[in-house]
PDB file of C-alpha atoms and ligand atoms in Angstrom:
ATOM      1  CA  MET A  13       7.632 -39.003  14.202  1.00  0.00           C
ATOM      2  CA  GLN A  14       4.744 -40.055  16.569  1.00  0.00           C
ATOM      3  CA  GLU A  15       2.937 -43.441  16.224  1.00  0.00           C
ATOM      4  CA  HIS A  16      -0.148 -42.206  14.458  1.00  0.00           C
ATOM      5  CA  HIS A  17      -3.452 -43.254  12.336  1.00  0.00           C
ATOM      6  CA  ILE A  18      -5.298 -41.632   9.401  1.00  0.00           C
ATOM      7  CA  GLU A  19      -8.912 -43.235   9.749  1.00  0.00           C
ATOM      8  CA  ASN A  20     -11.614 -40.464  10.431  1.00  0.00           C
ATOM      9  CA  VAL A  21     -12.299 -38.814   6.865  1.00  0.00           C
ATOM     10  CA  LEU A  22     -13.446 -35.222   7.406  1.00  0.00           C
ATOM     11  CA  PHE A  23     -14.170 -34.142   3.939  1.00  0.00           C
ATOM     12  CA  ASP A  24     -14.279 -36.565   0.971  1.00  0.00           C
ATOM     13  CA  ALA A  25     -13.336 -35.222  -2.180  1.00  0.00           C
ATOM     14  CA  GLU A  26     -16.933 -35.054  -3.348  1.00  0.00           C
ATOM     15  CA  GLN A  27     -17.722 -32.699  -0.324  1.00  0.00           C
ATOM     16  CA  ILE A  28     -14.528 -30.856  -1.177  1.00  0.00           C
ATOM     17  CA  GLY A  29     -15.206 -30.158  -5.065  1.00  0.00           C
ATOM     18  CA  ARG A  30     -18.706 -28.587  -4.052  1.00  0.00           C
ATOM     19  CA  ARG A  31     -17.329 -26.274  -1.660  1.00  0.00           C
ATOM     20  CA  VAL A  32     -14.646 -25.190  -3.908  1.00  0.00           C
ATOM     21  CA  SER A  33     -17.105 -24.218  -6.382  1.00  0.00           C
ATOM     22  CA  GLU A  34     -19.457 -22.281  -3.943  1.00  0.00           C
ATOM     23  CA  LEU A  35     -16.466 -20.430  -2.439  1.00  0.00           C
ATOM     24  CA  VAL A  36     -15.399 -19.431  -6.276  1.00  0.00           C
ATOM     25  CA  ASP A  37     -18.903 -18.377  -6.767  1.00  0.00           C
ATOM     26  CA  ASP A  38     -18.702 -16.255  -3.195  1.00  0.00           C
ATOM     27  CA  MET A  39     -16.028 -14.575  -4.222  1.00  0.00           C
ATOM     28  CA  ALA A  40     -17.954 -13.174  -7.610  1.00  0.00           C
ATOM     29  CA  HIS A  41     -17.851  -9.499  -6.885  1.00  0.00           C
ATOM     30  CA  GLN A  42     -14.056  -9.672  -6.168  1.00  0.00           C
ATOM     31  CA  TYR A  43     -13.622 -10.532  -9.659  1.00  0.00           C
ATOM     32  CA  GLN A  44     -15.070  -6.726 -10.814  1.00  0.00           C
ATOM     33  CA  SER A  45     -11.421  -6.041  -9.851  1.00  0.00           C
ATOM     34  CA  GLN A  46      -9.344  -4.933 -13.098  1.00  0.00           C
ATOM     35  CA  ASN A  47      -6.346  -5.758 -11.349  1.00  0.00           C
ATOM     36  CA  LEU A  48      -6.876  -8.908  -9.440  1.00  0.00           C
ATOM     37  CA  VAL A  49      -3.626 -11.324  -8.241  1.00  0.00           C
ATOM     38  CA  MET A  50      -4.223 -14.410  -6.717  1.00  0.00           C
ATOM     39  CA  ILE A  51      -1.347 -15.910  -4.298  1.00  0.00           C
ATOM     40  CA  ALA A  52      -1.329 -19.543  -2.754  1.00  0.00           C
ATOM     41  CA  ILE A  53       0.686 -19.327   0.058  1.00  0.00           C
ATOM     42  CA  LEU A  54       2.229 -22.709   0.079  1.00  0.00           C
ATOM     43  CA  ARG A  55       3.016 -25.601   0.139  1.00  0.00           C
ATOM     44  CA  GLY A  56      -0.058 -26.476   2.260  1.00  0.00           C
ATOM     45  CA  SER A  57      -2.591 -24.797  -0.493  1.00  0.00           C
ATOM     46  CA  PHE A  58      -1.297 -26.223  -3.635  1.00  0.00           C
ATOM     47  CA  MET A  59      -4.197 -28.482  -4.272  1.00  0.00           C
ATOM     48  CA  PHE A  60      -6.850 -26.234  -3.227  1.00  0.00           C
ATOM     49  CA  PHE A  61      -5.362 -23.470  -5.364  1.00  0.00           C
ATOM     50  CA  ALA A  62      -5.354 -25.547  -8.339  1.00  0.00           C
ATOM     51  CA  ASP A  63      -9.154 -26.345  -8.112  1.00  0.00           C
ATOM     52  CA  LEU A  64      -9.913 -23.107  -6.821  1.00  0.00           C
ATOM     53  CA  VAL A  65      -8.233 -21.212  -9.988  1.00  0.00           C
ATOM     54  CA  ARG A  66      -9.963 -23.619 -12.424  1.00  0.00           C
ATOM     55  CA  GLU A  67     -13.245 -22.779 -11.147  1.00  0.00           C
ATOM     56  CA  VAL A  68     -12.398 -19.012 -11.331  1.00  0.00           C
ATOM     57  CA  ASN A  69     -12.034 -19.952 -15.003  1.00  0.00           C
ATOM     58  CA  ARG A  70     -16.004 -20.205 -15.328  1.00  0.00           C
ATOM     59  CA  HIS A  71     -16.539 -16.760 -14.441  1.00  0.00           C
ATOM     60  CA  GLY A  72     -14.518 -15.462 -17.122  1.00  0.00           C
ATOM     61  CA  VAL A  73     -11.740 -13.642 -15.463  1.00  0.00           C
ATOM     62  CA  HIS A  74      -8.181 -14.017 -15.652  1.00  0.00           C
ATOM     63  CA  PRO A  75      -6.307 -12.713 -12.617  1.00  0.00           C
ATOM     64  CA  ARG A  76      -2.751 -12.980 -12.455  1.00  0.00           C
ATOM     65  CA  ILE A  77      -1.662 -15.780 -10.644  1.00  0.00           C
ATOM     66  CA  ASP A  78       1.602 -16.248  -7.917  1.00  0.00           C
ATOM     67  CA  PHE A  79       2.895 -18.183  -5.237  1.00  0.00           C
ATOM     68  CA  THR A  80       4.821 -17.222  -1.774  1.00  0.00           C
ATOM     69  CA  THR A  81       6.362 -20.066   0.552  1.00  0.00           C
ATOM     70  CA  LEU A  82       5.891 -19.139   3.997  1.00  0.00           C
ATOM     71  CA  SER A  83       6.476 -21.426   7.053  1.00  0.00           C
ATOM     72  CA  SER A  84       5.465 -21.149  10.598  1.00  0.00           C
ATOM     73  CA  TYR A  85       5.626 -25.098  11.412  1.00  0.00           C
ATOM     74  CA  GLY A  86       8.650 -26.715  11.905  1.00  0.00           C
ATOM     75  CA  SER A  87       8.432 -30.518  11.183  1.00  0.00           C
ATOM     76  CA  GLY A  88       5.785 -31.413  13.883  1.00  0.00           C
ATOM     77  CA  THR A  89       2.447 -30.304  14.305  1.00  0.00           C
ATOM     78  CA  GLU A  90       2.988 -27.313  16.726  1.00  0.00           C
ATOM     79  CA  SER A  91       3.717 -23.859  14.880  1.00  0.00           C
ATOM     80  CA  SER A  92       7.376 -22.079  15.979  1.00  0.00           C
ATOM     81  CA  GLY A  93       5.387 -19.077  16.391  1.00  0.00           C
ATOM     82  CA  LYS A  94       7.636 -17.227  13.752  1.00  0.00           C
ATOM     83  CA  VAL A  95       6.706 -16.847  10.571  1.00  0.00           C
ATOM     84  CA  THR A  96       9.509 -16.365   7.564  1.00  0.00           C
ATOM     85  CA  ILE A  97       9.353 -16.420   3.909  1.00  0.00           C
ATOM     86  CA  GLY A  98      10.646 -18.635   1.985  1.00  0.00           C
ATOM     87  CA  ARG A  99       9.935 -17.266  -1.724  1.00  0.00           C
ATOM     88  CA  ASP A 100       8.065 -14.062  -1.736  1.00  0.00           C
ATOM     89  CA  ALA A 101       5.713 -13.847  -5.017  1.00  0.00           C
ATOM     90  CA  THR A 102       7.243 -12.015  -7.798  1.00  0.00           C
ATOM     91  CA  VAL A 103       4.309 -10.573  -9.427  1.00  0.00           C
ATOM     92  CA  ASP A 104       3.905  -6.573  -8.934  1.00  0.00           C
ATOM     93  CA  VAL A 105       1.228  -6.143  -6.508  1.00  0.00           C
ATOM     94  CA  ALA A 106       1.274  -2.485  -6.541  1.00  0.00           C
ATOM     95  CA  GLY A 107      -2.485  -1.059  -6.520  1.00  0.00           C
ATOM     96  CA  ALA A 108      -3.679  -4.883  -7.255  1.00  0.00           C
ATOM     97  CA  ASP A 109      -6.664  -6.177  -5.568  1.00  0.00           C
ATOM     98  CA  VAL A 110      -4.928  -9.505  -3.743  1.00  0.00           C
ATOM     99  CA  ILE A 111      -6.875 -12.604  -2.779  1.00  0.00           C
ATOM    100  CA  LEU A 112      -4.675 -14.773  -0.801  1.00  0.00           C
ATOM    101  CA  ILE A 113      -5.396 -18.452  -0.318  1.00  0.00           C
ATOM    102  CA  ASP A 114      -4.152 -20.545   2.292  1.00  0.00           C
ATOM    103  CA  ASP A 115      -4.812 -24.032   3.404  1.00  0.00           C
ATOM    104  CA  ILE A 116      -5.762 -23.923   6.874  1.00  0.00           C
ATOM    105  CA  LEU A 117      -6.342 -20.909   9.240  1.00  0.00           C
ATOM    106  CA  ASP A 118      -4.850 -21.661  12.791  1.00  0.00           C
ATOM    107  CA  THR A 119      -3.408 -19.795  14.788  1.00  0.00           C
ATOM    108  CA  GLY A 120      -3.276 -16.826  12.155  1.00  0.00           C
ATOM    109  CA  ARG A 121       0.398 -16.023  12.493  1.00  0.00           C
ATOM    110  CA  THR A 122       0.696 -16.626   8.637  1.00  0.00           C
ATOM    111  CA  LEU A 123      -2.357 -14.914   7.140  1.00  0.00           C
ATOM    112  CA  SER A 124      -1.745 -11.836   9.265  1.00  0.00           C
ATOM    113  CA  PHE A 125       1.716 -11.777   8.441  1.00  0.00           C
ATOM    114  CA  ALA A 126       0.855 -12.492   4.875  1.00  0.00           C
ATOM    115  CA  SER A 127      -1.856  -9.658   4.736  1.00  0.00           C
ATOM    116  CA  THR A 128       0.706  -7.465   6.326  1.00  0.00           C
ATOM    117  CA  HIS A 129       3.009  -7.969   3.374  1.00  0.00           C
ATOM    118  CA  PHE A 130       1.155  -7.560   0.654  1.00  0.00           C
ATOM    119  CA  LEU A 131      -0.400  -4.334   1.857  1.00  0.00           C
ATOM    120  CA  SER A 132       3.311  -2.800   2.779  1.00  0.00           C
ATOM    121  CA  ARG A 133       4.268  -3.886  -1.085  1.00  0.00           C
ATOM    122  CA  GLY A 134       1.496  -1.550  -2.098  1.00  0.00           C
ATOM    123  CA  ALA A 135      -1.514  -3.711  -2.920  1.00  0.00           C
ATOM    124  CA  HIS A 136      -4.711  -1.656  -2.536  1.00  0.00           C
ATOM    125  CA  SER A 137      -6.802  -4.793  -0.930  1.00  0.00           C
ATOM    126  CA  VAL A 138      -5.876  -8.001   0.233  1.00  0.00           C
ATOM    127  CA  HIS A 139      -8.592 -10.466   0.702  1.00  0.00           C
ATOM    128  CA  SER A 140      -8.407 -13.961   2.070  1.00  0.00           C
ATOM    129  CA  CYS A 141      -9.802 -17.332   1.299  1.00  0.00           C
ATOM    130  CA  VAL A 142      -8.983 -20.628   3.708  1.00  0.00           C
ATOM    131  CA  LEU A 143      -9.921 -23.949   3.100  1.00  0.00           C
ATOM    132  CA  LEU A 144     -10.096 -24.628   6.669  1.00  0.00           C
ATOM    133  CA  ASP A 145     -10.797 -22.801   9.702  1.00  0.00           C
ATOM    134  CA  LYS A 146      -9.842 -23.424  13.299  1.00  0.00           C
ATOM    135  CA  PRO A 147     -10.773 -20.942  15.357  1.00  0.00           C
ATOM    136  CA  SER A 148     -10.424 -22.609  18.734  1.00  0.00           C
ATOM    137  CA  ARG A 149      -6.435 -21.788  17.939  1.00  0.00           C
ATOM    138  CA  ARG A 150      -6.358 -18.450  17.011  1.00  0.00           C
ATOM    139  CA  VAL A 151      -3.488 -16.402  18.755  1.00  0.00           C
ATOM    140  CA  VAL A 152      -3.442 -13.508  16.475  1.00  0.00           C
ATOM    141  CA  PRO A 153      -7.015 -11.849  16.221  1.00  0.00           C
ATOM    142  CA  ILE A 154      -8.027 -12.391  12.521  1.00  0.00           C
ATOM    143  CA  THR A 155     -10.649 -13.847  10.192  1.00  0.00           C
ATOM    144  CA  ALA A 156     -10.850 -14.892   6.774  1.00  0.00           C
ATOM    145  CA  ASP A 157     -12.847 -13.421   4.343  1.00  0.00           C
ATOM    146  CA  TYR A 158     -14.112 -17.038   2.564  1.00  0.00           C
ATOM    147  CA  VAL A 159     -13.754 -20.267   4.356  1.00  0.00           C
ATOM    148  CA  GLY A 160     -14.415 -23.401   3.236  1.00  0.00           C
ATOM    149  CA  PHE A 161     -15.124 -25.467   6.455  1.00  0.00           C
ATOM    150  CA  GLU A 162     -14.904 -24.929   9.983  1.00  0.00           C
ATOM    151  CA  VAL A 163     -12.384 -28.068  12.220  1.00  0.00           C
ATOM    152  CA  ASP A 164     -12.293 -28.426  15.761  1.00  0.00           C
ATOM    153  CA  ASP A 165      -8.958 -28.517  17.162  1.00  0.00           C
ATOM    154  CA  VAL A 166      -7.709 -31.714  15.665  1.00  0.00           C
ATOM    155  CA  PHE A 167      -4.825 -32.031  13.409  1.00  0.00           C
ATOM    156  CA  VAL A 168      -5.925 -32.860   9.659  1.00  0.00           C
ATOM    157  CA  VAL A 169      -4.028 -33.603   6.618  1.00  0.00           C
ATOM    158  CA  GLY A 170      -4.667 -34.319   3.117  1.00  0.00           C
ATOM    159  CA  TYR A 171      -5.776 -32.444   0.169  1.00  0.00           C
ATOM    160  CA  GLY A 172      -2.391 -30.431   0.015  1.00  0.00           C
ATOM    161  CA  LEU A 173      -1.817 -30.577   4.157  1.00  0.00           C
ATOM    162  CA  ASP A 174       0.917 -32.237   5.794  1.00  0.00           C
ATOM    163  CA  PHE A 175       2.218 -34.110   8.739  1.00  0.00           C
ATOM    164  CA  ASP A 176       5.760 -34.052   8.365  1.00  0.00           C
ATOM    165  CA  SER A 177       5.438 -33.418   4.508  1.00  0.00           C
ATOM    166  CA  TYR A 178       3.487 -36.810   4.386  1.00  0.00           C
ATOM    167  CA  TYR A 179      -0.110 -37.393   3.321  1.00  0.00           C
ATOM    168  CA  ARG A 180      -0.721 -34.069   1.234  1.00  0.00           C
ATOM    169  CA  GLU A 181      -1.608 -36.406  -1.774  1.00  0.00           C
ATOM    170  CA  LEU A 182      -4.688 -37.657  -0.014  1.00  0.00           C
ATOM    171  CA  PRO A 183      -7.864 -36.456  -2.269  1.00  0.00           C
ATOM    172  CA  TYR A 184      -9.840 -35.888   1.168  1.00  0.00           C
ATOM    173  CA  ILE A 185      -9.140 -34.582   4.574  1.00  0.00           C
ATOM    174  CA  ALA A 186      -8.820 -36.833   7.471  1.00  0.00           C
ATOM    175  CA  GLU A 187      -8.027 -36.230  11.118  1.00  0.00           C
ATOM    176  CA  VAL A 188      -4.748 -37.611  12.399  1.00  0.00           C
ATOM    177  CA  THR A 189      -4.799 -39.649  15.627  1.00  0.00           C
ATOM    178  CA  PHE A 190      -1.696 -39.828  17.478  1.00  0.00           C
ATOM    179  CA  THR A 191      -1.412 -42.962  19.507  1.00  0.00           C
ATOM    180  CA  GLY A 192       1.809 -44.027  21.698  1.00  0.00           C
ATOM    181  CA  GLU A 193       5.315 -42.713  21.648  1.00  0.00           C
ATOM    182  CA  ALA A 194       7.989 -41.353  18.980  1.00  0.00           C
ATOM    183  CA  ILE A 195       8.753 -44.133  16.324  1.00  0.00           C
ATOM    184  CA  THR A 196      11.775 -42.549  14.903  1.00  0.00           C
TER     185      THR A 196
HETATM  186  P1  LIG B  20      -0.967 -20.472  11.446  1.00  0.00           P
HETATM  187  O1  LIG B  20      -0.063 -19.474  11.141  1.00  0.00           O
HETATM  188  O2  LIG B  20      -0.543 -21.067  12.628  1.00  0.00           O
HETATM  189  O3  LIG B  20      -2.299 -20.029  11.337  1.00  0.00           O
HETATM  190  O4  LIG B  20      -0.489 -21.756  10.833  1.00  0.00           O
HETATM  191  C1  LIG B  20      -1.465 -21.941   9.403  1.00  0.00           C
HETATM  192  C2  LIG B  20      -0.270 -23.093   8.631  1.00  0.00           C
HETATM  193  O5  LIG B  20      -0.083 -24.039   9.571  1.00  0.00           O
HETATM  194  C3  LIG B  20      -1.036 -23.769   7.612  1.00  0.00           C
HETATM  195  O6  LIG B  20      -0.780 -23.159   6.168  1.00  0.00           O
HETATM  196  C4  LIG B  20      -0.616 -25.198   7.824  1.00  0.00           C
HETATM  197  O7  LIG B  20       0.576 -25.167   6.714  1.00  0.00           O
HETATM  198  C5  LIG B  20      -0.110 -25.506   9.264  1.00  0.00           C
HETATM  199  N1  LIG B  20      -1.300 -26.251   9.933  1.00  0.00           N
HETATM  200  C6  LIG B  20      -2.151 -25.685  10.651  1.00  0.00           C
HETATM  201  N2  LIG B  20      -2.777 -26.659  11.308  1.00  0.00           N
HETATM  202  C7  LIG B  20      -2.373 -27.693  10.676  1.00  0.00           C
HETATM  203  C8  LIG B  20      -3.162 -29.100  10.791  1.00  0.00           C
HETATM  204  O8  LIG B  20      -3.806 -29.491  11.038  1.00  0.00           O
HETATM  205  N3  LIG B  20      -2.582 -29.706   9.639  1.00  0.00           N
HETATM  206  C9  LIG B  20      -1.563 -29.572   8.823  1.00  0.00           C
HETATM  207  N4  LIG B  20      -1.280 -28.365   8.731  1.00  0.00           N
HETATM  208  C10 LIG B  20      -1.742 -27.533   9.650  1.00  0.00           C
HETATM  209 MG1  LIG B  21       1.991 -27.339   6.565  1.00  0.00          MG
END
């Protein structure tokens, strides 16, 4: 692991909370579906997803909820380029209106893979909601339907996002500043 610091907080817990509520309101017309399924792309979205679905309850809808584990990253900060399914969602998505929830849209490989995957499993529609968007990093041309915050090309952690499985527990989102050389 490289020597690093977590100092620059980009979004604090209060800002995140407010934005989550707004996103849930922005998605309101999606809730008219009689067959709504919300799927979290793990692991980075676990905190965002938990907050989001609790807010959805304000709208009086009861989506089916499931999880899928996808990975494109190795242990560092660079994407491996290949998306693999760890665990697929087991809910039947045939004919369903799916909303995918992800932590961050980076190269776009994960979200593009997931959209194609659930459409091929027979979903009627697939929409996407991401907490963070790094448009400058895009490799696959894809946009999310709902975006929490846009960020520059910096590596961020917290609120579910990790660096080598660390820092997911932080209640805020902060930038990782890398200094010096590898320490392990
Ligand atoms: P994509 O397939 O390149 O769009 O990558 C999406 C995944 O990469 C996210 O779901 C994250 O798990 C991971 N990722 C991308 N950028 C960051 C970051 O700045 N911090 C932590 N994880 C990141
Ligand atoms: Mg990750």
